[in-house]
mmCIF file of C-alpha atoms in Angstrom:
data_model
loop_
_atom_site.group_PDB
_atom_site.id
_atom_site.type_symbol
_atom_site.label_atom_id
_atom_site.label_comp_id
_atom_site.label_asym_id
_atom_site.label_seq_id
_atom_site.Cartn_x
_atom_site.Cartn_y
_atom_site.Cartn_z
ATOM 1 C CA MET S 1 82.636 39.863 119.416
ATOM 2 C CA HIS S 2 85.898 39.002 121.171
ATOM 3 C CA ILE S 3 88.473 41.819 121.021
ATOM 4 C CA GLU S 4 92.006 42.020 122.394
ATOM 5 C CA THR S 5 93.409 45.541 122.811
ATOM 6 C CA ARG S 6 97.072 46.403 123.291
ATOM 7 C CA GLY S 7 98.796 49.748 123.763
ATOM 8 C CA GLU S 8 97.565 53.335 123.723
ATOM 9 C CA GLY S 9 96.993 55.930 121.039
ATOM 10 C CA THR S 10 95.224 56.071 117.702
ATOM 11 C CA PRO S 11 93.117 52.947 117.065
ATOM 12 C CA LEU S 12 94.387 50.405 114.576
ATOM 13 C CA ILE S 13 91.834 47.681 113.824
ATOM 14 C CA LEU S 14 93.446 44.356 112.842
ATOM 15 C CA ILE S 15 91.295 41.713 111.127
ATOM 16 C CA HIS S 16 92.378 38.120 110.540
ATOM 17 C CA GLY S 17 91.441 35.796 107.689
ATOM 18 C CA PHE S 18 88.897 33.011 107.214
ATOM 19 C CA GLY S 19 89.225 29.918 109.373
ATOM 20 C CA VAL S 20 91.824 31.308 111.807
ATOM 21 C CA ASP S 21 91.723 33.972 114.534
ATOM 22 C CA HIS S 22 93.509 37.128 115.697
ATOM 23 C CA ARG S 23 96.604 35.200 116.761
ATOM 24 C CA ILE S 24 97.788 34.993 113.152
ATOM 25 C CA LEU S 25 98.439 38.767 113.316
ATOM 26 C CA LEU S 26 100.151 38.881 116.717
ATOM 27 C CA PRO S 27 103.677 38.451 115.263
ATOM 28 C CA LEU S 28 103.289 42.048 114.011
ATOM 29 C CA ASP S 29 102.571 43.433 117.452
ATOM 30 C CA ALA S 30 106.115 44.047 118.712
ATOM 31 C CA ALA S 31 106.944 46.119 115.622
ATOM 32 C CA LEU S 32 103.671 48.035 115.930
ATOM 33 C CA ALA S 33 104.300 48.700 119.615
ATOM 34 C CA ALA S 34 107.829 49.898 118.888
ATOM 35 C CA ARG S 35 106.452 52.512 116.512
ATOM 36 C CA GLY S 36 104.453 54.051 119.368
ATOM 37 C CA GLY S 37 101.134 55.849 119.421
ATOM 38 C CA TRP S 38 98.912 53.045 118.112
ATOM 39 C CA ARG S 39 96.219 51.225 120.079
ATOM 40 C CA ARG S 40 96.101 47.815 118.450
ATOM 41 C CA ILE S 41 92.607 46.329 118.433
ATOM 42 C CA TYR S 42 92.625 42.669 117.391
ATOM 43 C CA VAL S 43 89.209 41.214 116.618
ATOM 44 C CA ASP S 44 88.007 37.628 116.359
ATOM 45 C CA LEU S 45 85.418 37.485 113.613
ATOM 46 C CA PRO S 46 82.182 35.594 114.344
ATOM 47 C CA GLY S 47 82.637 31.835 114.237
ATOM 48 C CA MET S 48 86.366 32.115 114.863
ATOM 49 C CA GLY S 49 88.530 32.397 117.970
ATOM 50 C CA GLY S 50 86.564 33.694 120.925
ATOM 51 C CA SER S 51 83.579 35.037 118.955
ATOM 52 C CA PRO S 52 80.430 32.922 118.615
ATOM 53 C CA ILE S 53 78.858 32.744 115.181
ATOM 54 C CA GLY S 54 75.502 34.156 116.301
ATOM 55 C CA ASP S 55 73.205 34.795 113.345
ATOM 56 C CA VAL S 56 76.002 35.617 110.896
ATOM 57 C CA ALA S 57 75.226 33.711 107.705
ATOM 58 C CA GLY S 58 77.404 35.424 105.101
ATOM 59 C CA SER S 59 79.839 38.227 104.410
ATOM 60 C CA GLU S 60 77.190 40.949 104.438
ATOM 61 C CA ASP S 61 76.213 39.854 107.958
ATOM 62 C CA MET S 62 79.894 39.644 108.872
ATOM 63 C CA ALA S 63 80.520 43.213 107.690
ATOM 64 C CA ARG S 64 77.595 44.514 109.745
ATOM 65 C CA ALA S 65 78.710 42.637 112.865
ATOM 66 C CA LEU S 66 82.258 43.916 112.449
ATOM 67 C CA ALA S 67 81.078 47.491 111.943
ATOM 68 C CA ASP S 68 79.036 47.280 115.160
ATOM 69 C CA ALA S 69 82.080 45.987 117.052
ATOM 70 C CA VAL S 70 84.276 48.773 115.665
ATOM 71 C CA ARG S 71 81.744 51.442 116.678
ATOM 72 C CA GLU S 72 81.682 50.009 120.196
ATOM 73 C CA ALA S 73 85.484 49.858 120.374
ATOM 74 C CA VAL S 74 86.388 53.292 118.966
ATOM 75 C CA GLY S 75 83.240 55.409 118.984
ATOM 76 C CA ASP S 76 83.880 58.517 116.900
ATOM 77 C CA GLU S 77 87.704 58.265 117.003
ATOM 78 C CA PRO S 78 89.490 58.198 113.656
ATOM 79 C CA PHE S 79 91.136 54.824 113.069
ATOM 80 C CA ALA S 80 93.285 52.871 110.629
ATOM 81 C CA VAL S 81 92.460 49.329 109.519
ATOM 82 C CA LEU S 82 94.577 46.356 108.476
ATOM 83 C CA GLY S 83 93.208 43.048 107.222
ATOM 84 C CA ASN S 84 94.759 39.719 106.266
ATOM 85 C CA SER S 85 93.196 37.539 103.531
ATOM 86 C CA TYR S 86 89.402 37.533 104.155
ATOM 87 C CA GLY S 87 90.134 40.207 106.750
ATOM 88 C CA GLY S 88 91.483 42.316 103.880
ATOM 89 C CA MET S 89 88.106 42.053 102.193
ATOM 90 C CA MET S 90 86.461 43.145 105.445
ATOM 91 C CA ALA S 91 88.990 45.965 105.870
ATOM 92 C CA ARG S 92 88.161 47.306 102.401
ATOM 93 C CA ARG S 93 84.494 47.331 103.355
ATOM 94 C CA LEU S 94 85.149 49.116 106.668
ATOM 95 C CA ALA S 95 87.327 51.715 104.947
ATOM 96 C CA HIS S 96 84.451 52.656 102.673
ATOM 97 C CA ASP S 97 81.561 52.290 105.126
ATOM 98 C CA PHE S 98 83.218 54.535 107.736
ATOM 99 C CA GLY S 99 84.381 57.143 105.225
ATOM 100 C CA GLU S 100 86.328 60.080 106.645
ATOM 101 C CA GLN S 101 86.690 58.379 110.035
ATOM 102 C CA VAL S 102 89.181 55.967 108.438
ATOM 103 C CA LEU S 103 92.787 57.193 108.353
ATOM 104 C CA GLY S 104 94.267 54.461 106.178
ATOM 105 C CA LEU S 105 93.899 50.931 104.819
ATOM 106 C CA ALA S 106 96.328 48.002 104.644
ATOM 107 C CA THR S 107 95.829 44.484 103.317
ATOM 108 C CA LEU S 108 98.132 41.474 103.686
ATOM 109 C CA ALA S 109 97.449 38.814 101.048
ATOM 110 C CA GLY S 110 94.012 40.402 100.926
ATOM 111 C CA VAL S 111 90.970 39.064 99.102
ATOM 112 C CA PHE S 112 89.965 41.378 96.252
ATOM 113 C CA ILE S 113 87.847 38.877 94.282
ATOM 114 C CA ALA S 114 85.504 36.813 96.447
ATOM 115 C CA THR S 115 84.815 33.983 93.992
ATOM 116 C CA HIS S 116 87.814 31.643 93.777
ATOM 117 C CA SER S 117 87.238 30.719 90.140
ATOM 118 C CA GLU S 118 87.331 34.390 89.131
ATOM 119 C CA ARG S 119 90.664 35.198 90.802
ATOM 120 C CA THR S 120 93.913 35.586 88.903
ATOM 121 C CA ALA S 121 96.490 33.607 90.865
ATOM 122 C CA PRO S 122 99.670 31.697 90.044
ATOM 123 C CA PRO S 123 99.885 27.897 90.207
ATOM 124 C CA ARG S 124 100.905 26.160 93.415
ATOM 125 C CA THR S 125 104.672 26.511 93.851
ATOM 126 C CA VAL S 126 107.116 25.368 96.527
ATOM 127 C CA LEU S 127 110.477 27.136 96.322
ATOM 128 C CA HIS S 128 112.219 25.575 99.304
ATOM 129 C CA GLU S 129 111.759 22.485 101.472
ATOM 130 C CA GLU S 130 113.982 22.344 104.541
ATOM 131 C CA PRO S 131 114.680 18.679 105.288
ATOM 132 C CA GLY S 132 113.583 17.081 108.536
ATOM 133 C CA ILE S 133 111.287 19.847 109.752
ATOM 134 C CA PHE S 134 108.241 17.586 109.925
ATOM 135 C CA ASP S 135 109.886 14.902 112.055
ATOM 136 C CA GLY S 136 107.622 14.324 115.063
ATOM 137 C CA VAL S 137 105.021 16.850 113.873
ATOM 138 C CA GLU S 138 101.376 15.832 114.058
ATOM 139 C CA PRO S 139 100.342 14.854 110.496
ATOM 140 C CA ARG S 140 97.330 17.202 110.308
ATOM 141 C CA VAL S 141 99.521 20.139 111.388
ATOM 142 C CA ALA S 142 102.230 19.222 108.895
ATOM 143 C CA GLN S 143 99.627 18.930 106.147
ATOM 144 C CA GLY S 144 98.067 22.276 107.037
ATOM 145 C CA TYR S 145 101.455 23.975 106.832
ATOM 146 C CA ARG S 146 102.415 22.220 103.586
ATOM 147 C CA GLU S 147 99.202 23.344 101.889
ATOM 148 C CA PHE S 148 100.166 27.028 102.008
ATOM 149 C CA ALA S 149 103.919 27.229 102.589
ATOM 150 C CA VAL S 150 105.984 28.340 99.625
ATOM 151 C CA TRP S 151 109.210 28.507 101.649
ATOM 152 C CA GLN S 152 109.040 25.542 104.025
ATOM 153 C CA SER S 153 111.364 26.092 106.978
ATOM 154 C CA ALA S 154 111.642 25.307 110.682
ATOM 155 C CA ALA S 155 110.963 28.956 111.516
ATOM 156 C CA GLY S 156 107.929 29.045 109.240
ATOM 157 C CA LEU S 157 106.550 25.855 110.740
ATOM 158 C CA GLU S 158 107.043 27.239 114.256
ATOM 159 C CA ASN S 159 105.130 30.375 113.284
ATOM 160 C CA PHE S 160 102.329 28.205 111.882
ATOM 161 C CA VAL S 161 102.124 26.069 115.029
ATOM 162 C CA ASP S 162 102.104 29.114 117.315
ATOM 163 C CA THR S 163 99.846 31.545 115.431
ATOM 164 C CA VAL S 164 97.849 29.734 112.746
ATOM 165 C CA GLN S 165 96.980 26.273 114.045
ATOM 166 C CA PRO S 166 95.371 27.531 117.297
ATOM 167 C CA GLY S 167 92.926 29.581 115.239
ATOM 168 C CA VAL S 168 92.223 26.668 112.907
ATOM 169 C CA ASP S 169 91.393 24.544 115.941
ATOM 170 C CA SER S 170 89.025 27.177 117.362
ATOM 171 C CA VAL S 171 86.622 27.678 114.464
ATOM 172 C CA ASP S 172 82.942 26.850 114.287
ATOM 173 C CA GLN S 173 83.201 24.658 111.198
ATOM 174 C CA ALA S 174 79.473 24.447 110.508
ATOM 175 C CA GLY S 175 79.152 28.204 110.909
ATOM 176 C CA LEU S 176 82.042 28.855 108.516
ATOM 177 C CA GLU S 177 80.514 26.557 105.917
ATOM 178 C CA ARG S 178 77.356 28.652 106.143
ATOM 179 C CA ILE S 179 79.353 31.856 105.598
ATOM 180 C CA ALA S 180 81.316 30.281 102.756
ATOM 181 C CA GLY S 181 78.042 29.746 100.929
ATOM 182 C CA ASN S 182 77.471 33.518 100.990
ATOM 183 C CA TYR S 183 81.092 34.652 100.796
ATOM 184 C CA ALA S 184 80.792 37.546 98.349
ATOM 185 C CA PHE S 185 79.479 41.029 99.100
ATOM 186 C CA ASP S 186 76.355 42.133 97.280
ATOM 187 C CA VAL S 187 78.479 44.897 95.725
ATOM 188 C CA GLU S 188 82.229 45.371 96.027
ATOM 189 C CA PRO S 189 83.064 48.441 98.169
ATOM 190 C CA GLU S 190 85.019 50.143 95.395
ATOM 191 C CA ASP S 191 82.110 49.715 92.984
ATOM 192 C CA ALA S 192 79.627 51.123 95.495
ATOM 193 C CA ALA S 193 81.812 54.141 96.310
ATOM 194 C CA SER S 194 81.047 57.570 94.894
ATOM 195 C CA ALA S 195 84.718 58.611 94.969
ATOM 196 C CA PRO S 196 88.187 57.034 95.217
ATOM 197 C CA PHE S 197 89.670 56.160 98.617
ATOM 198 C CA SER S 198 92.236 58.944 98.983
ATOM 199 C CA LYS S 199 93.871 58.020 102.305
ATOM 200 C CA PRO S 200 97.246 56.234 102.559
ATOM 201 C CA ALA S 201 96.991 52.543 101.721
ATOM 202 C CA VAL S 202 99.255 49.564 101.172
ATOM 203 C CA PHE S 203 98.475 46.222 99.568
ATOM 204 C CA ILE S 204 101.099 43.597 100.424
ATOM 205 C CA THR S 205 100.884 40.501 98.232
ATOM 206 C CA GLY S 206 102.793 37.266 97.673
ATOM 207 C CA ARG S 207 104.309 36.523 94.251
ATOM 208 C CA GLN S 208 103.585 32.802 94.755
ATOM 209 C CA ASP S 209 100.229 33.222 96.526
ATOM 210 C CA GLU S 210 98.039 30.652 94.788
ATOM 211 C CA VAL S 211 95.011 31.543 96.949
ATOM 212 C CA VAL S 212 94.460 35.217 96.026
ATOM 213 C CA GLY S 213 97.480 36.144 93.894
ATOM 214 C CA TYR S 214 98.523 39.758 93.354
ATOM 215 C CA VAL S 215 96.984 40.774 90.020
ATOM 216 C CA ASP S 216 93.510 41.456 91.408
ATOM 217 C CA ALA S 217 94.921 43.969 93.899
ATOM 218 C CA TRP S 218 96.747 45.704 91.028
ATOM 219 C CA ARG S 219 93.487 46.016 89.105
ATOM 220 C CA ARG S 220 91.973 48.070 91.936
ATOM 221 C CA LEU S 221 94.835 50.565 92.230
ATOM 222 C CA ASP S 222 93.117 53.352 90.309
ATOM 223 C CA HIS S 223 90.561 53.538 93.121
ATOM 224 C CA TYR S 224 93.384 54.087 95.652
ATOM 225 C CA PRO S 225 95.516 57.051 94.519
ATOM 226 C CA ARG S 226 97.616 56.962 97.741
ATOM 227 C CA ALA S 227 98.274 53.199 97.672
ATOM 228 C CA SER S 228 101.512 51.272 97.450
ATOM 229 C CA LEU S 229 101.386 47.733 96.030
ATOM 230 C CA LEU S 230 104.112 45.300 97.068
ATOM 231 C CA VAL S 231 104.595 41.905 95.424
ATOM 232 C CA LEU S 232 106.969 39.866 97.585
ATOM 233 C CA ASP S 233 108.931 36.966 96.179
ATOM 234 C CA ALA S 234 109.199 33.748 98.208
ATOM 235 C CA ALA S 235 105.806 34.466 99.741
ATOM 236 C CA GLY S 236 102.552 32.588 99.481
ATOM 237 C CA HIS S 237 99.274 33.151 101.288
ATOM 238 C CA ASN S 238 100.915 32.821 104.729
ATOM 239 C CA ILE S 239 102.799 36.006 103.943
ATOM 240 C CA ILE S 240 103.563 37.025 107.546
ATOM 241 C CA GLY S 241 105.235 33.697 108.255
ATOM 242 C CA GLU S 242 107.330 33.778 105.086
ATOM 243 C CA GLN S 243 108.337 37.421 104.619
ATOM 244 C CA PHE S 244 108.012 38.774 108.145
ATOM 245 C CA GLY S 245 110.739 41.408 107.872
ATOM 246 C CA LEU S 246 109.468 42.937 104.640
ATOM 247 C CA VAL S 247 105.852 42.828 105.832
ATOM 248 C CA THR S 248 106.626 44.634 109.097
ATOM 249 C CA ALA S 249 108.751 47.208 107.268
ATOM 250 C CA ALA S 250 105.968 47.907 104.767
ATOM 251 C CA VAL S 251 103.299 48.125 107.464
ATOM 252 C CA GLY S 252 105.500 50.507 109.442
ATOM 253 C CA GLU S 253 106.073 52.736 106.417
ATOM 254 C CA TRP S 254 102.314 52.780 105.796
ATOM 255 C CA LEU S 255 101.646 53.821 109.398
ATOM 256 C CA ASP S 256 104.142 56.651 109.017
ATOM 257 C CA ARG S 257 102.261 57.852 105.925
ATOM 258 C CA VAL S 258 98.944 57.552 107.764
ATOM 259 C CA ARG S 259 100.317 59.639 110.626
ATOM 260 C CA ALA S 260 101.759 62.286 108.291
ATOM 261 C CA HIS S 261 98.515 62.544 106.329
ATOM 262 C CA ALA S 262 96.419 62.838 109.494
ATOM 263 C CA LEU S 263 98.642 65.598 110.898
ATOM 264 C CA ARG S 264 98.922 67.687 107.742
ATOM 265 C CA PRO S 265 97.654 71.297 108.003
#
């Protein structure tokens, strides 16, 4: 599995969503680096970015492959984990599978219900359309941005072109279709757990996210007694590109809580 590591310190595993690659999370890196003391480990999940699909045929296979990569990358070191969208689903699984080795969990527009028809999500909404931003833009790129953007702006489009579209272009489409046919876990990690996840957590959601919504994260809060839940207005599923400042602030606050919890007597 392809991994890009930046910085030194406590490992922080960062997991992207479905059909993109680790580059979608790189806008967070400067803020993470400025906090100091975190070794950022960006993974490309099988079938995406620089990682071949191999024999991964569903999310159970994906979770096992990711766990193997994490063991190779961090060994016995305690680590924190952050996942975006489908990566949030994988991060929840890692947090439970690795138990006490995990220092904290964060999800950004994370998947909490695998089956689309069973999710509680708002209808598609566009709050703002900046005129002229698609002039000269390749139609497939413009369409890809329009499909998810709630607040359509030149800055948001630039973020999409730089960090989302390259991952979209890199995927093994046939491999992802195979995984999509087996997208759900056999059992959700919270349901399989014998106890609540008591480490610091944060679930950052978009108020207008029509892909995963925010209600399903709320319904899992009882399992996470140290979790904050943020519902950000003017944010859809591309939450980093639309509410970058609030996302980085919330992730930074979570890391501070993780650090304080890990260092307590």
